[in-house]
Amino acid sequence: MITLQNPLDMHIHLREGEILKSVLAFSAKYFSACLAMPNLKIPLTDTNKVLNYKKEIQSLANSLNCDDFTPIMSMYINESLTKDELIKAKKAGIKILKLYPKGATTGSENGVEEILDQKTLEIFEIAENFDFILSIHGETNGFSLDREFEFGEIFKQIAINFPKLKIIMEHLSDRRSIDLLHKYNNLFATITLHHITMSLDDVLGKGLNPHHFCKPILKTPKDRNALLELALSGDEKVSFGSDSAPHLQSNKLKQNGAAGIFSAPILLPKLCEIFEKYNKLDNLQKFISDNAMKIYDLKNIPNKKITLIKETSRIQDSIKIDNDCIIPFLANEELSWKIKEN
Ligand code: NCD
Ligand code: ZN
């Protein structure tokens, strides 16, 4: 048995409308807070959009009896973001700015074309002065397996030029990013469940598996192992961010298969399984909560304790949505840990 204090998921796609209704409970019941990503169909590029989305999440969480769940909000950066809008956001309690390179992933069509452009540098400067946290999807549009590595140079430039700005390297996937993370004091990172458990072979090694297709793409076993080791170590620069990203099965299977893995239903049991396997259960609390509390300076999160027990259960095969469905990560497989319901 293990009891986790205030589990946090610092990178999640909760979506909106029907999908939000179907997926929110997996997070709101078992996590104290989640950092909701802003790449909705209409991206959350201003304060009002972010606050409306927050209301949608909160009222749904309340209807699920999860009043103790806190959605942490982020705002989507595009070139037309102004200083006034940033000040307004800050006053409204929005602390995180999300940067997507244009075209890098799902919902990044309105992202930034030239990251080190004058306009973006001005936004970074305001972000630094107003104590925002800059969360970055760090991929170039180069060769798939080198995209994160190539983006390293941009992380480096931002880290050096804005030394007081906290920068989050989201969903690390390449072991070469780890050196960079440790080189600059103002770089931090999130790590997903899928990048510490799978490699590219799980996407295309035995027939194409669209449910394991995500951005950044899964890489080599060496990358997976290095990231696993980093997560298990409880390194204080690293928080857990699932990057759970539900897509309707129909969108996963059509010609331009949608990128994203829906891991929300299994996160805590699976993490217990992994940390137990490597004899590191003592470090799970840091990875799942303590590190993020410090990095994101989280306060006023209602106290929540989640207990997990060693008991097997089977992961559901799908979640129905109208005539369609969402297939969860590891559908139909067995878990050896289970959340103890109150
Ligand atoms: C995410 C999504 O579907 O919104 N997809 C993904 O593959 N991770 C976007 C993202 O975080 O890259
Ligand atoms: Zn994401």
XYZ file of N, CA and C in Angstrom, residues 21-247:
681
model
N -16.150 15.941 -20.925
C -17.100 15.261 -20.027
C -16.705 13.808 -19.801
N -16.182 13.177 -20.841
C -15.846 11.753 -20.719
C -14.510 11.500 -20.045
N -13.610 12.481 -20.065
C -12.267 12.183 -19.541
C -11.934 12.866 -18.214
N -12.678 13.898 -17.849
C -12.247 14.697 -16.694
C -12.161 13.887 -15.395
N -13.117 12.971 -15.193
C -13.152 12.233 -13.913
C -11.835 11.509 -13.635
N -11.191 10.996 -14.677
C -9.935 10.253 -14.462
C -8.880 11.139 -13.779
N -8.925 12.421 -14.077
C -7.961 13.339 -13.469
C -8.513 13.964 -12.191
N -9.743 14.441 -12.264
C -10.285 15.234 -11.145
C -10.460 14.409 -9.872
N -10.727 13.094 -10.027
C -10.925 12.264 -8.834
C -9.616 11.951 -8.132
N -8.550 11.763 -8.914
C -7.328 11.189 -8.324
C -6.142 12.144 -8.294
N -6.300 13.319 -8.869
C -5.219 14.306 -8.820
C -5.722 15.545 -8.076
N -4.798 16.202 -7.383
C -5.154 17.449 -6.693
C -5.301 18.575 -7.691
N -4.390 18.570 -8.667
C -4.402 19.632 -9.670
C -3.787 19.111 -10.959
N -4.217 19.707 -12.064
C -3.650 19.359 -13.367
C -3.422 20.638 -14.137
N -2.336 20.670 -14.864
C -2.072 21.822 -15.724
C -2.712 21.567 -17.088
N -3.791 22.309 -17.362
C -4.585 22.090 -18.579
C -3.950 22.816 -19.758
N -3.695 22.083 -20.808
C -3.056 22.671 -21.991
C -4.067 23.487 -22.811
N -3.593 24.536 -23.480
C -4.494 25.499 -24.136
C -4.718 25.262 -25.623
N -4.317 24.078 -26.142
C -4.426 23.881 -27.597
C -5.799 23.339 -27.984
N -6.840 24.097 -27.627
C -8.198 23.701 -28.001
C -8.438 24.058 -29.468
N -9.632 23.670 -29.969
C -9.935 23.959 -31.383
C -9.767 25.445 -31.657
N -10.331 26.266 -30.740
C -9.985 27.694 -30.769
C -8.980 27.871 -29.630
N -7.692 28.065 -29.970
C -6.678 28.066 -28.912
C -6.871 29.205 -27.905
N -6.451 28.957 -26.674
C -6.697 29.914 -25.588
C -5.631 31.008 -25.604
N -5.819 31.953 -26.518
C -4.797 32.975 -26.750
C -5.027 34.249 -25.950
N -6.117 34.326 -25.180
C -6.267 35.502 -24.308
C -6.904 35.103 -22.972
N -6.861 36.052 -22.046
C -7.289 35.793 -20.666
C -8.741 35.317 -20.603
N -9.613 35.990 -21.348
C -11.028 35.611 -21.266
C -11.263 34.180 -21.715
N -10.589 33.782 -22.770
C -10.756 32.401 -23.252
C -10.271 31.419 -22.181
N -9.144 31.746 -21.565
C -8.600 30.848 -20.535
C -9.574 30.749 -19.361
N -10.125 31.903 -18.939
C -11.012 31.887 -17.778
C -12.325 31.154 -18.069
N -12.824 31.306 -19.308
C -14.043 30.567 -19.668
C -13.802 29.062 -19.631
N -12.641 28.668 -20.122
C -12.302 27.228 -20.118
C -12.160 26.732 -18.677
N -11.545 27.556 -17.838
C -11.387 27.172 -16.430
C -12.764 26.929 -15.798
N -13.713 27.828 -16.122
C -15.069 27.674 -15.581
C -15.697 26.370 -16.052
N -15.506 26.069 -17.340
C -16.084 24.835 -17.895
C -15.532 23.620 -17.139
N -14.222 23.623 -16.890
C -13.614 22.490 -16.178
C -14.116 22.442 -14.738
N -14.130 23.613 -14.093
C -14.513 23.632 -12.676
C -15.959 23.214 -12.458
N -16.857 23.688 -13.322
C -18.259 23.344 -13.059
C -18.481 21.852 -13.317
N -17.774 21.317 -14.279
C -17.883 19.874 -14.511
C -17.273 19.087 -13.346
N -16.142 19.561 -12.842
C -15.508 18.890 -11.695
C -16.457 18.921 -10.496
N -17.129 20.060 -10.300
C -18.081 20.142 -9.188
C -19.209 19.143 -9.362
N -19.678 18.994 -10.600
C -20.775 18.044 -10.823
C -20.313 16.606 -10.625
N -19.009 16.390 -10.622
C -18.470 15.042 -10.345
C -18.111 14.891 -8.857
N -18.521 15.883 -8.061
C -18.168 15.918 -6.626
C -16.668 16.015 -6.397
N -15.995 16.679 -7.290
C -14.544 16.844 -7.138
C -14.229 18.313 -6.882
N -14.809 18.861 -5.822
C -14.563 20.279 -5.519
C -13.119 20.514 -5.099
N -12.444 19.423 -4.742
C -11.052 19.575 -4.294
C -10.063 19.455 -5.455
N -10.551 19.592 -6.674
C -9.673 19.508 -7.844
C -9.385 20.921 -8.369
N -8.119 21.214 -8.601
C -7.731 22.535 -9.102
C -7.211 22.451 -10.537
N -7.911 23.073 -11.485
C -7.312 23.166 -12.821
C -6.323 24.334 -12.849
N -5.095 24.062 -13.216
C -4.097 25.127 -13.362
C -4.104 25.490 -14.837
N -4.206 26.784 -15.112
C -4.447 27.185 -16.498
C -3.185 27.707 -17.191
N -3.183 27.548 -18.508
C -2.078 28.066 -19.305
C -2.643 28.849 -20.492
N -1.876 29.794 -20.965
C -2.306 30.612 -22.106
C -1.377 30.360 -23.290
N -1.979 30.321 -24.469
C -1.300 29.941 -25.724
C -0.593 31.171 -26.311
N 0.682 31.054 -26.567
C 1.426 32.200 -27.106
C 1.297 32.261 -28.625
N 0.905 33.422 -29.129
C 1.128 33.666 -30.553
C 1.716 35.056 -30.719
N 2.138 35.356 -31.918
C 2.921 36.580 -32.114
C 2.166 37.839 -31.727
N 0.832 37.794 -31.720
C 0.109 39.035 -31.452
C -0.206 39.251 -29.973
N 0.349 38.429 -29.112
C 0.128 38.602 -27.678
C 0.769 39.914 -27.203
N -0.024 40.755 -26.533
C 0.493 42.072 -26.122
C 0.857 42.108 -24.639
N 1.592 43.146 -24.277
C 1.970 43.331 -22.879
C 0.724 43.512 -22.008
N -0.234 44.298 -22.490
C -1.460 44.519 -21.715
C -2.180 43.207 -21.439
N -2.233 42.371 -22.465
C -2.920 41.092 -22.296
C -2.175 40.216 -21.283
N -0.857 40.288 -21.324
C -0.063 39.498 -20.376
C -0.283 39.982 -18.941
N -0.380 41.298 -18.782
C -0.613 41.842 -17.434
C -2.004 41.422 -16.943
N -2.966 41.477 -17.861
C -4.326 41.061 -17.516
C -4.339 39.581 -17.077
N -3.613 38.777 -17.834
C -3.546 37.337 -17.520
C -2.946 37.124 -16.137
N -1.878 37.825 -15.885
C -1.191 37.668 -14.598
C -2.125 38.040 -13.457
N -2.851 39.148 -13.638
C -3.791 39.580 -12.590
C -4.890 38.544 -12.373
N -5.237 37.837 -13.456
C -6.300 36.827 -13.356
C -5.767 35.499 -12.816
N -4.495 35.478 -12.462
C -3.940 34.265 -11.833
C -3.383 33.245 -12.820
N -3.218 33.654 -14.070
C -2.636 32.719 -15.049
C -1.115 32.859 -14.965
N -0.445 31.740 -14.699
C 1.006 31.829 -14.472
C 1.819 31.197 -15.588
N 1.133 30.402 -16.413
C 1.900 29.605 -17.372
C 1.576 29.993 -18.811
N 2.613 30.230 -19.577
C 2.463 30.514 -21.000
C 2.971 29.316 -21.770
N 2.188 28.876 -22.761
C 2.589 27.686 -23.516
C 3.002 28.082 -24.921
N 4.178 27.643 -25.290
C 4.663 27.947 -26.633
C 4.696 26.675 -27.485
N 3.965 26.725 -28.596
C 4.027 25.662 -29.596
C 4.704 26.204 -30.845
N 5.765 25.568 -31.300
C 6.261 25.945 -32.629
C 5.159 25.614 -33.643
N 4.909 26.524 -34.539
C 3.828 26.336 -35.515
C 3.971 24.994 -36.233
N 2.908 24.208 -36.221
C 2.897 22.954 -36.972
C 3.589 21.783 -36.287
N 4.084 21.972 -35.053
C 4.851 20.886 -34.418
C 3.985 19.716 -33.957
N 2.717 20.000 -33.633
C 1.900 18.944 -33.027
C 0.418 19.273 -33.180
N -0.448 18.443 -32.584
C -1.887 18.694 -32.611
C -2.186 20.101 -32.070
N -2.996 20.847 -32.787
C -3.440 22.144 -32.275
C -2.360 23.199 -32.227
N -1.329 23.066 -33.067
C -0.248 24.071 -33.035
C -0.270 24.979 -34.265
N -1.372 24.926 -35.005
C -1.463 25.713 -36.248
C -1.307 27.205 -35.968
N -1.720 27.631 -34.774
C -1.614 29.058 -34.441
C -0.376 29.370 -33.606
N 0.557 28.444 -33.609
C 1.761 28.619 -32.800
C 2.738 29.616 -33.413
N 3.946 29.617 -32.870
C 4.938 30.624 -33.244
C 5.817 30.109 -34.378
N 5.969 30.953 -35.407
C 6.729 30.547 -36.578
C 8.244 30.646 -36.333
N 8.668 31.791 -35.847
C 10.099 32.030 -35.592
C 10.289 32.262 -34.103
N 10.848 31.276 -33.405
C 10.855 31.353 -31.936
C 11.777 32.458 -31.430
N 12.903 32.679 -32.102
C 13.829 33.690 -31.592
C 13.677 35.031 -32.314
N 12.487 35.241 -32.833
C 12.126 36.465 -33.513
C 11.950 37.602 -32.491
N 12.130 38.867 -32.955
C 12.034 40.020 -32.050
C 10.750 40.023 -31.220
N 9.633 39.750 -31.900
C 8.319 39.804 -31.224
C 8.250 38.762 -30.094
N 8.722 37.574 -30.383
C 8.665 36.526 -29.348
C 9.636 36.843 -28.219
N 10.793 37.380 -28.573
C 11.760 37.736 -27.521
C 11.165 38.781 -26.583
N 10.373 39.699 -27.145
C 9.712 40.697 -26.288
C 8.734 40.021 -25.331
N 8.025 39.047 -25.850
C 7.079 38.314 -24.980
C 7.852 37.600 -23.858
N 8.991 37.009 -24.212
C 9.792 36.322 -23.188
C 10.272 37.310 -22.123
N 10.622 38.517 -22.572
C 11.119 39.507 -21.618
C 10.016 39.913 -20.637
N 8.826 40.138 -21.173
C 7.697 40.484 -20.288
C 7.415 39.300 -19.359
N 7.453 38.106 -19.937
C 7.207 36.900 -19.129
C 8.202 36.832 -17.977
N 9.443 37.148 -18.279
C 10.475 37.107 -17.228
C 10.185 38.168 -16.158
N 9.863 39.374 -16.600
C 9.630 40.462 -15.642
C 8.395 40.244 -14.783
N 7.402 39.560 -15.345
C 6.154 39.359 -14.604
C 6.051 37.964 -13.992
N 7.170 37.269 -13.964
C 7.216 35.978 -13.253
C 6.309 34.900 -13.834
N 6.137 34.897 -15.124
C 5.420 33.789 -15.747
C 6.357 32.589 -15.835
N 5.772 31.426 -16.041
C 6.569 30.236 -16.338
C 6.345 29.939 -17.817
N 7.425 29.670 -18.532
C 7.316 29.427 -19.973
C 7.408 27.925 -20.241
N 6.302 27.385 -20.726
C 6.242 25.953 -21.013
C 6.396 25.763 -22.527
N 7.336 24.932 -22.926
C 7.629 24.845 -24.364
C 7.527 23.420 -24.902
N 6.792 23.287 -26.011
C 6.843 22.051 -26.791
C 8.097 22.177 -27.667
N 9.177 21.547 -27.235
C 10.464 21.795 -27.881
C 10.777 20.861 -29.034
N 10.245 21.164 -30.209
C 10.586 20.380 -31.401
C 10.727 21.306 -32.611
N 11.756 21.015 -33.428
C 11.887 21.719 -34.709
C 11.012 20.986 -35.737
N 11.087 21.396 -36.994
C 10.377 20.602 -38.010
C 11.358 19.766 -38.840
N 12.491 19.406 -38.213
C 13.487 18.582 -38.895
C 13.125 17.104 -38.907
N 14.134 16.256 -39.025
C 13.922 14.808 -39.051
C 13.287 14.371 -37.726
N 12.230 13.560 -37.815
C 11.408 13.228 -36.638
C 12.204 12.884 -35.383
N 13.209 12.014 -35.533
C 13.898 11.521 -34.335
C 14.889 12.536 -33.765
N 15.161 13.603 -34.526
C 16.117 14.615 -34.046
C 15.456 15.937 -33.676
N 14.136 15.984 -33.764
C 13.453 17.272 -33.584
C 13.693 17.881 -32.206
N 13.628 17.063 -31.182
C 13.829 17.610 -29.825
C 15.290 18.013 -29.631
N 16.193 17.181 -30.112
C 17.619 17.493 -29.991
C 17.947 18.814 -30.691
N 17.409 18.962 -31.902
C 17.675 20.203 -32.648
C 17.129 21.435 -31.940
N 16.048 21.253 -31.223
C 15.446 22.386 -30.514
C 16.297 22.804 -29.319
N 17.219 21.934 -28.919
C 18.083 22.218 -27.764
C 18.762 23.567 -27.852
N 19.183 23.933 -29.044
C 19.873 25.219 -29.241
C 18.951 26.387 -28.870
N 17.662 26.228 -29.179
C 16.702 27.306 -28.851
C 16.482 27.370 -27.331
N 16.354 26.205 -26.696
C 16.248 26.192 -25.226
C 17.444 26.917 -24.616
N 18.614 26.604 -25.169
C 19.840 27.189 -24.635
C 19.807 28.717 -24.746
N 19.446 29.210 -25.917
C 19.398 30.663 -26.127
C 18.417 31.337 -25.171
N 17.242 30.735 -25.010
C 16.239 31.360 -24.123
C 16.738 31.307 -22.677
N 17.311 30.170 -22.302
C 17.788 30.013 -20.912
C 18.871 31.044 -20.601
N 19.785 31.273 -21.538
C 20.895 32.209 -21.290
C 20.397 33.660 -21.292
N 19.528 33.990 -22.245
C 19.106 35.387 -22.382
C 18.053 35.835 -21.375
N 17.363 34.869 -20.774
C 16.327 35.219 -19.789
C 16.561 34.402 -18.515
N 17.644 34.715 -17.812
C 18.081 33.836 -16.715
C 17.091 33.746 -15.555
N 16.194 34.727 -15.430
C 15.232 34.650 -14.316
C 13.910 34.007 -14.739
N 13.820 33.651 -16.007
C 12.585 33.034 -16.513
C 12.656 31.519 -16.322
N 11.637 30.964 -15.643
C 11.596 29.505 -15.513
C 11.058 28.909 -16.805
N 11.796 27.968 -17.352
C 11.420 27.376 -18.641
C 11.204 25.876 -18.440
N 10.066 25.388 -18.915
C 9.791 23.949 -18.783
C 9.986 23.275 -20.139
N 10.886 22.317 -20.169
C 11.062 21.490 -21.364
C 10.004 20.381 -21.248
N 8.950 20.503 -22.035
C 7.829 19.569 -21.872
C 8.132 18.185 -22.462
N 7.531 17.195 -21.820
C 7.570 15.796 -22.279
C 8.902 15.391 -22.917
N 9.943 15.299 -22.077
C 11.266 14.909 -22.595
C 11.168 13.553 -23.289
N 11.858 13.440 -24.425
C 11.784 12.181 -25.174
C 13.155 11.713 -25.653
N 14.161 12.581 -25.526
C 15.467 12.296 -26.120
C 16.519 12.407 -25.016
N 17.350 11.398 -24.868
C 18.289 11.417 -23.730
C 19.282 12.571 -23.825
N 19.480 13.100 -25.033
C 20.415 14.222 -25.177
C 19.875 15.502 -24.531
N 18.571 15.543 -24.259
C 17.991 16.727 -23.590
C 18.364 16.790 -22.115
N 18.748 15.651 -21.555
C 18.964 15.600 -20.098
C 20.183 16.434 -19.698
N 21.228 16.393 -20.510
C 22.418 17.204 -20.213
C 22.067 18.691 -20.194
N 21.278 19.071 -21.169
C 20.875 20.479 -21.279
C 20.065 20.895 -20.048
N 19.142 20.045 -19.654
C 18.309 20.303 -18.470
C 19.176 20.603 -17.251
N 20.254 19.844 -17.126
C 21.092 20.003 -15.946
C 22.111 21.137 -16.074
N 22.247 21.648 -17.281
C 23.266 22.668 -17.503
C 22.805 24.074 -17.083
N 21.517 24.362 -17.220
C 21.024 25.724 -16.937
C 20.044 25.686 -15.766
N 20.296 26.586 -14.798
C 19.479 26.588 -13.579
C 18.008 26.842 -13.838
N 17.713 27.601 -14.904
C 16.317 27.971 -15.139
C 15.585 27.016 -16.080
N 16.208 25.888 -16.411
C 15.492 24.868 -17.193
C 14.953 23.786 -16.257
N 13.697 23.384 -16.517
C 13.036 22.312 -15.779
C 12.365 21.415 -16.820
N 11.789 20.303 -16.381
C 11.191 19.408 -17.385
C 9.997 18.659 -16.831
N 9.148 18.200 -17.761
C 8.135 17.204 -17.399
C 8.471 15.917 -18.140
N 8.022 14.809 -17.559
C 8.215 13.495 -18.195
C 6.876 12.767 -18.174
N 6.570 12.085 -19.270
C 5.293 11.353 -19.385
C 5.480 9.897 -18.951
N 4.358 9.210 -18.817
C 4.407 7.769 -18.571
C 4.857 7.023 -19.829
N 4.346 7.454 -20.995
C 4.664 6.662 -22.197
C 6.120 6.768 -22.628
N 6.761 7.938 -22.362
C 8.166 8.030 -22.771
C 9.115 7.252 -21.857
N 8.642 6.828 -20.684
C 9.519 6.003 -19.828
C 9.169 4.516 -19.910
N 8.155 4.192 -20.718
C 7.782 2.774 -20.821
C 7.864 2.222 -22.246
N 7.988 3.087 -23.235
C 7.936 2.578 -24.621
C 9.029 3.197 -25.494
N 9.255 2.520 -26.626
C 10.175 3.063 -27.629
C 9.475 3.041 -28.989
N 10.204 3.478 -30.003
C 9.635 3.549 -31.348
C 9.100 2.196 -31.829
N 9.699 1.116 -31.343
C 9.206 -0.217 -31.714
C 7.742 -0.430 -31.314
N 7.314 0.236 -30.269
C 5.915 0.098 -29.855
C 4.967 0.852 -30.783
N 5.521 1.715 -31.621
C 4.685 2.412 -32.611
C 4.676 1.640 -33.927
N 5.854 1.138 -34.335
C 5.904 0.527 -35.667
C 6.701 -0.766 -35.749
N 7.072 -1.330 -34.614
C 7.890 -2.546 -34.646
C 7.119 -3.810 -34.980
N 5.852 -3.861 -34.598
C 5.053 -5.043 -34.955
C 3.743 -4.568 -35.580
N 3.839 -3.985 -36.740
C 2.645 -3.399 -37.354
C 2.448 -2.027 -36.756
N 1.747 -1.188 -37.478
C 1.596 0.201 -37.070
C 0.572 0.325 -35.941
N 0.966 0.933 -34.827
C 0.008 1.129 -33.734
C -0.286 2.617 -33.532
N -1.373 3.092 -34.123
C -1.675 4.529 -34.050
C -1.930 5.013 -32.627
N -2.288 4.100 -31.731
C -2.573 4.528 -30.347
C -1.294 4.836 -29.577
N -0.152 4.462 -30.141
C 1.129 4.816 -29.515
C 1.831 5.946 -30.257
N 1.124 6.522 -31.206
C 1.705 7.637 -31.974
C 1.453 8.943 -31.227
N 2.529 9.628 -30.908
C 2.395 10.890 -30.180
C 3.547 11.801 -30.561
N 3.418 13.052 -30.173
C 4.511 14.012 -30.336
C 5.002 14.398 -28.951
N 6.270 14.496 -28.687
C 7.329 14.009 -29.545
C 7.275 12.484 -29.675
N 7.669 12.007 -30.844
C 7.592 10.588 -31.144
C 8.461 9.794 -30.161
N 8.009 8.569 -29.845
C 8.809 7.690 -28.976
C 10.124 7.382 -29.679
N 11.184 7.268 -28.892
C 12.506 7.141 -29.517
C 13.150 5.789 -29.208
N 14.458 5.772 -28.956
C 15.147 4.487 -28.845
C 15.023 3.919 -27.427
N 15.305 2.616 -27.260
C 15.314 2.058 -25.896
C 16.295 2.793 -24.985
N 17.404 3.278 -25.547
C 18.361 4.024 -24.707
C 17.746 5.328 -24.191
N 16.988 6.002 -25.046
C 16.317 7.230 -24.606
C 15.310 6.902 -23.504
N 14.499 5.865 -23.766
C 13.498 5.454 -22.770
C 14.168 5.162 -21.430
N 15.270 4.404 -21.468
C 15.917 4.010 -20.213
C 16.503 5.207 -19.470
N 17.088 6.126 -20.224
C 17.683 7.312 -19.572
C 16.592 8.173 -18.926
N 15.458 8.289 -19.606
C 14.359 9.093 -19.044
C 13.727 8.396 -17.848
N 13.639 7.060 -17.948
C 13.114 6.274 -16.822
C 13.993 6.493 -15.592
N 15.300 6.411 -15.814
C 16.231 6.603 -14.706
C 16.074 8.003 -14.080
N 15.891 8.986 -14.946
C 15.728 10.362 -14.459
C 14.441 10.485 -13.618
N 13.355 9.912 -14.113
C 12.087 9.972 -13.370
C 12.220 9.242 -12.032
N 12.815 8.051 -12.060
C 12.948 7.233 -10.843
C 13.826 7.903 -9.788
N 14.749 8.757 -10.261
C 15.704 9.366 -9.332
C 15.051 10.428 -8.453
N 13.875 10.902 -8.855
C 13.210 11.958 -8.080
C 13.879 13.310 -8.266
N 14.721 13.440 -9.268
C 15.437 14.695 -9.574
C 14.498 15.897 -9.424
N 14.972 16.891 -8.670
C 14.055 17.979 -8.329
C 13.758 18.936 -9.473
N 14.404 18.766 -10.618
C 14.076 19.598 -11.778
C 12.942 18.990 -12.610
N 12.480 17.832 -12.204
C 11.545 17.088 -13.059
C 10.198 16.847 -12.373
N 9.110 17.175 -13.072
C 7.768 16.849 -12.573
C 7.105 15.872 -13.531
N 6.064 15.245 -13.009
C 5.275 14.358 -13.857
C 4.276 15.182 -14.660
N 4.224 14.942 -15.961
C 3.213 15.555 -16.819
C 2.796 14.479 -17.800
N 1.574 13.986 -17.686
C 1.204 12.793 -18.469
C 1.188 13.048 -19.967
N 0.856 14.287 -20.371
C 0.555 14.580 -21.770
C -0.552 13.657 -22.286
N -1.427 13.245 -21.370
C -2.575 12.452 -21.809
C -3.343 13.277 -22.834
N -3.554 12.697 -24.016
C -4.099 13.477 -25.133
C -5.118 12.639 -25.905
N -6.379 12.636 -25.410
C -7.394 11.791 -26.044
C -7.774 12.260 -27.453
N -7.903 11.294 -28.343
C -8.423 11.546 -29.691
C -9.484 10.500 -29.977
